Amino acid sequence: MMNRYSVNEFVEATKQQDKGEGLFELETPRLLEINLDNQVWAKTGAMISYRGKIKFEREGILEHGIGKMFKKAFSGEGTALMKATGNGKLYLADQGKKISILQLNGESIYVSGNDILAFEPSLDWDIKLMKKIAGVLSGGLFNIRLEGHGMVAITSHYEPLTLLVTPHNPVYTDPNATVAWSGDLQPEFVADVSFKTFVGRGSGDSLQMKFTGNGFVVVQPYEEGRSSDDS
């Protein structure tokens, strides 16, 4: 019993392990290890530790696909990604959110700006500003469209749920609980005035995202921006 709760036991139980899974490796469900040998895109501020020679550069992502008229208005969103370049091990996390790794094999996916953690530079990407709901979303003014071959790591508060969308069965979601959706879906924003009566929150509560077509939508059991209410 002398070894119970010993420092050695703790180190043994929690120490980093190489699982041989390649570039992206889930060290724990909430901590991503990147075995970096060139370059990767990551959410600014997500680095919690690294070893090796890695250089970090902030990137003004709004310069990559949105007119200059938006750049000034949303400059706070303009540094949401950083470039990590070099060789070593990079550890990323985002507020203890659960991490999911997706290997894209030619598909495309949209990810909310709140929920992108990292992706390979081999993927084509573009920023899409969600102007219609800029006043509704808590910091999620933009989403990122990724396409091609490579890995992307996304985050969700708690376990994500994926809902299949078919032409005869559209899916409606709360914008603040929407994590990602398949690239062939185009959400439209619909207002349901009666819905506001049940929620009893601000003016944006009645706005929903409606997905139609063939594909999937990923949601989380949490609304971004509600943490101040929870604390």
mmCIF file of N, CA and C in Angstrom, residues 112-174:
data_model
loop_
_atom_site.group_PDB
_atom_site.id
_atom_site.type_symbol
_atom_site.label_atom_id
_atom_site.label_comp_id
_atom_site.label_asym_id
_atom_site.label_seq_id
_atom_site.Cartn_x
_atom_site.Cartn_y
_atom_site.Cartn_z
ATOM 1 N N SER A 112 -16.861 25.108 -37.464
ATOM 2 C CA SER A 112 -17.030 26.387 -36.797
ATOM 3 C C SER A 112 -15.685 26.914 -36.313
ATOM 4 N N GLY A 113 -15.497 28.229 -36.411
ATOM 5 C CA GLY A 113 -14.246 28.825 -35.950
ATOM 6 C C GLY A 113 -13.957 28.545 -34.486
ATOM 7 N N ASN A 114 -15.010 28.313 -33.691
ATOM 8 C CA ASN A 114 -14.809 27.972 -32.285
ATOM 9 C C ASN A 114 -14.202 26.586 -32.107
ATOM 10 N N ASP A 115 -14.408 25.724 -33.098
ATOM 11 C CA ASP A 115 -14.189 24.292 -32.880
ATOM 12 C C ASP A 115 -13.074 23.693 -33.726
ATOM 13 N N ILE A 116 -12.301 24.533 -34.401
ATOM 14 C CA ILE A 116 -11.149 24.030 -35.145
ATOM 15 C C ILE A 116 -9.958 23.999 -34.188
ATOM 16 N N LEU A 117 -9.206 22.902 -34.183
ATOM 17 C CA LEU A 117 -8.031 22.828 -33.313
ATOM 18 C C LEU A 117 -6.745 22.799 -34.130
ATOM 19 N N ALA A 118 -6.698 21.965 -35.167
ATOM 20 C CA ALA A 118 -5.489 21.878 -35.988
ATOM 21 C C ALA A 118 -5.830 21.186 -37.300
ATOM 22 N N PHE A 119 -5.030 21.473 -38.339
ATOM 23 C CA PHE A 119 -5.184 20.726 -39.579
ATOM 24 C C PHE A 119 -3.888 20.775 -40.373
ATOM 25 N N GLU A 120 -3.758 19.785 -41.254
ATOM 26 C CA GLU A 120 -2.553 19.680 -42.071
ATOM 27 C C GLU A 120 -2.554 20.726 -43.182
ATOM 28 N N PRO A 121 -1.380 21.261 -43.521
ATOM 29 C CA PRO A 121 -1.310 22.248 -44.606
ATOM 30 C C PRO A 121 -1.597 21.660 -45.981
ATOM 31 N N SER A 122 -1.653 20.329 -46.087
ATOM 32 C CA SER A 122 -1.992 19.703 -47.372
ATOM 33 C C SER A 122 -3.450 19.942 -47.749
ATOM 34 N N LEU A 123 -4.268 20.334 -46.785
ATOM 35 C CA LEU A 123 -5.682 20.589 -47.055
ATOM 36 C C LEU A 123 -5.870 21.998 -47.608
ATOM 37 N N ASP A 124 -6.727 22.114 -48.609
ATOM 38 C CA ASP A 124 -7.145 23.435 -49.074
ATOM 39 C C ASP A 124 -8.141 23.990 -48.061
ATOM 40 N N TRP A 125 -7.998 25.278 -47.739
ATOM 41 C CA TRP A 125 -8.909 25.843 -46.755
ATOM 42 C C TRP A 125 -9.288 27.262 -47.132
ATOM 43 N N ASP A 126 -10.436 27.666 -46.642
ATOM 44 C CA ASP A 126 -10.932 29.006 -46.911
ATOM 45 C C ASP A 126 -11.804 29.430 -45.730
ATOM 46 N N ILE A 127 -11.853 30.733 -45.516
ATOM 47 C CA ILE A 127 -12.654 31.292 -44.437
ATOM 48 C C ILE A 127 -13.998 31.726 -44.986
ATOM 49 N N LYS A 128 -15.051 31.341 -44.310
ATOM 50 C CA LYS A 128 -16.398 31.745 -44.698
ATOM 51 C C LYS A 128 -17.000 32.546 -43.541
ATOM 52 N N LEU A 129 -17.338 33.791 -43.825
ATOM 53 C CA LEU A 129 -17.934 34.640 -42.797
ATOM 54 C C LEU A 129 -19.443 34.450 -42.788
ATOM 55 N N MET A 130 -19.982 34.232 -41.599
ATOM 56 C CA MET A 130 -21.430 34.031 -41.476
ATOM 57 C C MET A 130 -22.068 35.362 -41.096
ATOM 58 N N LYS A 131 -22.204 36.214 -42.091
ATOM 59 C CA LYS A 131 -22.648 37.591 -41.845
ATOM 60 C C LYS A 131 -24.048 37.642 -41.246
ATOM 61 N N LYS A 132 -24.898 36.730 -41.673
ATOM 62 C CA LYS A 132 -26.301 36.808 -41.265
ATOM 63 C C LYS A 132 -26.492 36.608 -39.776
ATOM 64 N N ILE A 133 -25.568 35.885 -39.161
ATOM 65 C CA ILE A 133 -25.769 35.615 -37.734
ATOM 66 C C ILE A 133 -24.627 36.174 -36.910
ATOM 67 N N ALA A 134 -23.962 37.205 -37.443
ATOM 68 C CA ALA A 134 -22.820 37.779 -36.728
ATOM 69 C C ALA A 134 -23.215 38.270 -35.340
ATOM 70 N N GLY A 135 -24.444 38.751 -35.199
ATOM 71 C CA GLY A 135 -24.872 39.252 -33.905
ATOM 72 C C GLY A 135 -25.353 38.172 -32.959
ATOM 73 N N VAL A 136 -25.463 36.957 -33.459
ATOM 74 C CA VAL A 136 -26.021 35.864 -32.658
ATOM 75 C C VAL A 136 -24.928 34.977 -32.079
ATOM 76 N N LEU A 137 -23.920 34.698 -32.898
ATOM 77 C CA LEU A 137 -22.902 33.748 -32.477
ATOM 78 C C LEU A 137 -21.951 34.351 -31.464
ATOM 79 N N SER A 138 -21.524 33.555 -30.525
ATOM 80 C CA SER A 138 -20.574 33.988 -29.514
ATOM 81 C C SER A 138 -19.157 33.725 -30.006
ATOM 82 N N GLY A 139 -18.615 34.653 -30.764
ATOM 83 C CA GLY A 139 -17.244 34.508 -31.239
ATOM 84 C C GLY A 139 -17.110 33.630 -32.461
ATOM 85 N N GLY A 140 -18.190 33.041 -32.931
ATOM 86 C CA GLY A 140 -18.092 32.148 -34.081
ATOM 87 C C GLY A 140 -18.544 32.818 -35.359
ATOM 88 N N LEU A 141 -17.977 33.973 -35.639
ATOM 89 C CA LEU A 141 -18.394 34.727 -36.817
ATOM 90 C C LEU A 141 -18.027 34.023 -38.104
ATOM 91 N N PHE A 142 -17.044 33.157 -38.046
ATOM 92 C CA PHE A 142 -16.598 32.526 -39.277
ATOM 93 C C PHE A 142 -16.542 31.020 -39.109
ATOM 94 N N ASN A 143 -16.562 30.331 -40.234
ATOM 95 C CA ASN A 143 -16.218 28.919 -40.209
ATOM 96 C C ASN A 143 -15.155 28.674 -41.264
ATOM 97 N N ILE A 144 -14.526 27.535 -41.184
ATOM 98 C CA ILE A 144 -13.430 27.194 -42.078
ATOM 99 C C ILE A 144 -13.858 26.018 -42.943
ATOM 100 N N ARG A 145 -13.705 26.175 -44.249
ATOM 101 C CA ARG A 145 -13.996 25.078 -45.172
ATOM 102 C C ARG A 145 -12.686 24.385 -45.521
ATOM 103 N N LEU A 146 -12.627 23.092 -45.261
ATOM 104 C CA LEU A 146 -11.430 22.288 -45.515
ATOM 105 C C LEU A 146 -11.757 21.237 -46.560
ATOM 106 N N GLU A 147 -10.804 21.014 -47.466
ATOM 107 C CA GLU A 147 -11.041 20.030 -48.520
ATOM 108 C C GLU A 147 -9.713 19.424 -48.957
ATOM 109 N N GLY A 148 -9.768 18.136 -49.331
ATOM 110 C CA GLY A 148 -8.578 17.497 -49.870
ATOM 111 C C GLY A 148 -8.182 16.254 -49.097
ATOM 112 N N HIS A 149 -6.879 16.051 -48.989
ATOM 113 C CA HIS A 149 -6.349 14.870 -48.314
ATOM 114 C C HIS A 149 -5.478 15.312 -47.152
ATOM 115 N N GLY A 150 -5.872 14.898 -45.966
ATOM 116 C CA GLY A 150 -5.113 15.268 -44.779
ATOM 117 C C GLY A 150 -5.987 15.176 -43.552
ATOM 118 N N MET A 151 -5.384 15.438 -42.399
ATOM 119 C CA MET A 151 -6.095 15.301 -41.136
ATOM 120 C C MET A 151 -6.491 16.657 -40.577
ATOM 121 N N VAL A 152 -7.630 16.650 -39.897
ATOM 122 C CA VAL A 152 -8.100 17.826 -39.180
ATOM 123 C C VAL A 152 -8.560 17.368 -37.801
ATOM 124 N N ALA A 153 -8.246 18.166 -36.792
ATOM 125 C CA ALA A 153 -8.697 17.886 -35.428
ATOM 126 C C ALA A 153 -9.724 18.946 -35.045
ATOM 127 N N ILE A 154 -10.909 18.489 -34.629
ATOM 128 C CA ILE A 154 -11.965 19.410 -34.213
ATOM 129 C C ILE A 154 -12.273 19.158 -32.737
ATOM 130 N N THR A 155 -12.892 20.151 -32.103
ATOM 131 C CA THR A 155 -13.198 20.021 -30.676
ATOM 132 C C THR A 155 -14.687 20.190 -30.446
ATOM 133 N N SER A 156 -15.145 19.632 -29.349
ATOM 134 C CA SER A 156 -16.543 19.804 -28.947
ATOM 135 C C SER A 156 -16.605 19.786 -27.433
ATOM 136 N N HIS A 157 -17.558 20.527 -26.885
ATOM 137 C CA HIS A 157 -17.825 20.424 -25.455
ATOM 138 C C HIS A 157 -18.568 19.105 -25.226
ATOM 139 N N TYR A 158 -17.925 18.191 -24.532
ATOM 140 C CA TYR A 158 -18.490 16.857 -24.294
ATOM 141 C C TYR A 158 -18.554 16.066 -25.601
ATOM 142 N N GLU A 159 -19.327 14.995 -25.622
ATOM 143 C CA GLU A 159 -19.329 14.097 -26.781
ATOM 144 C C GLU A 159 -20.144 14.688 -27.927
ATOM 145 N N PRO A 160 -19.588 14.679 -29.141
ATOM 146 C CA PRO A 160 -20.343 15.190 -30.283
ATOM 147 C C PRO A 160 -21.389 14.181 -30.753
ATOM 148 N N LEU A 161 -22.422 14.707 -31.394
ATOM 149 C CA LEU A 161 -23.455 13.875 -31.990
ATOM 150 C C LEU A 161 -23.547 14.250 -33.465
ATOM 151 N N THR A 162 -23.540 13.235 -34.344
ATOM 152 C CA THR A 162 -23.634 13.481 -35.772
ATOM 153 C C THR A 162 -25.028 13.103 -36.268
ATOM 154 N N LEU A 163 -25.675 14.061 -36.916
ATOM 155 C CA LEU A 163 -27.028 13.874 -37.433
ATOM 156 C C LEU A 163 -26.970 13.782 -38.953
ATOM 157 N N LEU A 164 -27.569 12.736 -39.513
ATOM 158 C CA LEU A 164 -27.578 12.561 -40.961
ATOM 159 C C LEU A 164 -28.691 13.402 -41.577
ATOM 160 N N VAL A 165 -28.352 14.049 -42.683
ATOM 161 C CA VAL A 165 -29.302 14.900 -43.398
ATOM 162 C C VAL A 165 -29.647 14.234 -44.722
ATOM 163 N N THR A 166 -30.934 14.119 -45.023
ATOM 164 C CA THR A 166 -31.384 13.591 -46.315
ATOM 165 C C THR A 166 -32.354 14.602 -46.925
ATOM 166 N N PRO A 167 -32.571 14.512 -48.235
ATOM 167 C CA PRO A 167 -33.426 15.508 -48.891
ATOM 168 C C PRO A 167 -34.815 15.642 -48.279
ATOM 169 N N HIS A 168 -35.340 14.554 -47.756
ATOM 170 C CA HIS A 168 -36.691 14.609 -47.199
ATOM 171 C C HIS A 168 -36.685 14.758 -45.680
ATOM 172 N N ASN A 169 -35.501 14.924 -45.104
ATOM 173 C CA ASN A 169 -35.415 14.990 -43.645
ATOM 174 C C ASN A 169 -34.364 16.023 -43.236
ATOM 175 N N PRO A 170 -34.687 17.319 -43.348
ATOM 176 C CA PRO A 170 -33.726 18.363 -42.982
ATOM 177 C C PRO A 170 -33.455 18.374 -41.480
ATOM 178 N N VAL A 171 -32.362 18.994 -41.099
ATOM 179 C CA VAL A 171 -31.977 19.093 -39.692
ATOM 180 C C VAL A 171 -31.870 20.576 -39.327
ATOM 181 N N TYR A 172 -32.446 20.928 -38.183
ATOM 182 C CA TYR A 172 -32.360 22.288 -37.651
ATOM 183 C C TYR A 172 -31.453 22.275 -36.430
ATOM 184 N N THR A 173 -30.582 23.278 -36.313
ATOM 185 C CA THR A 173 -29.670 23.312 -35.171
ATOM 186 C C THR A 173 -29.582 24.719 -34.591
ATOM 187 N N ASP A 174 -29.194 24.781 -33.336
ATOM 188 C CA ASP A 174 -28.832 26.032 -32.691
ATOM 189 C C ASP A 174 -27.447 26.413 -33.195
#
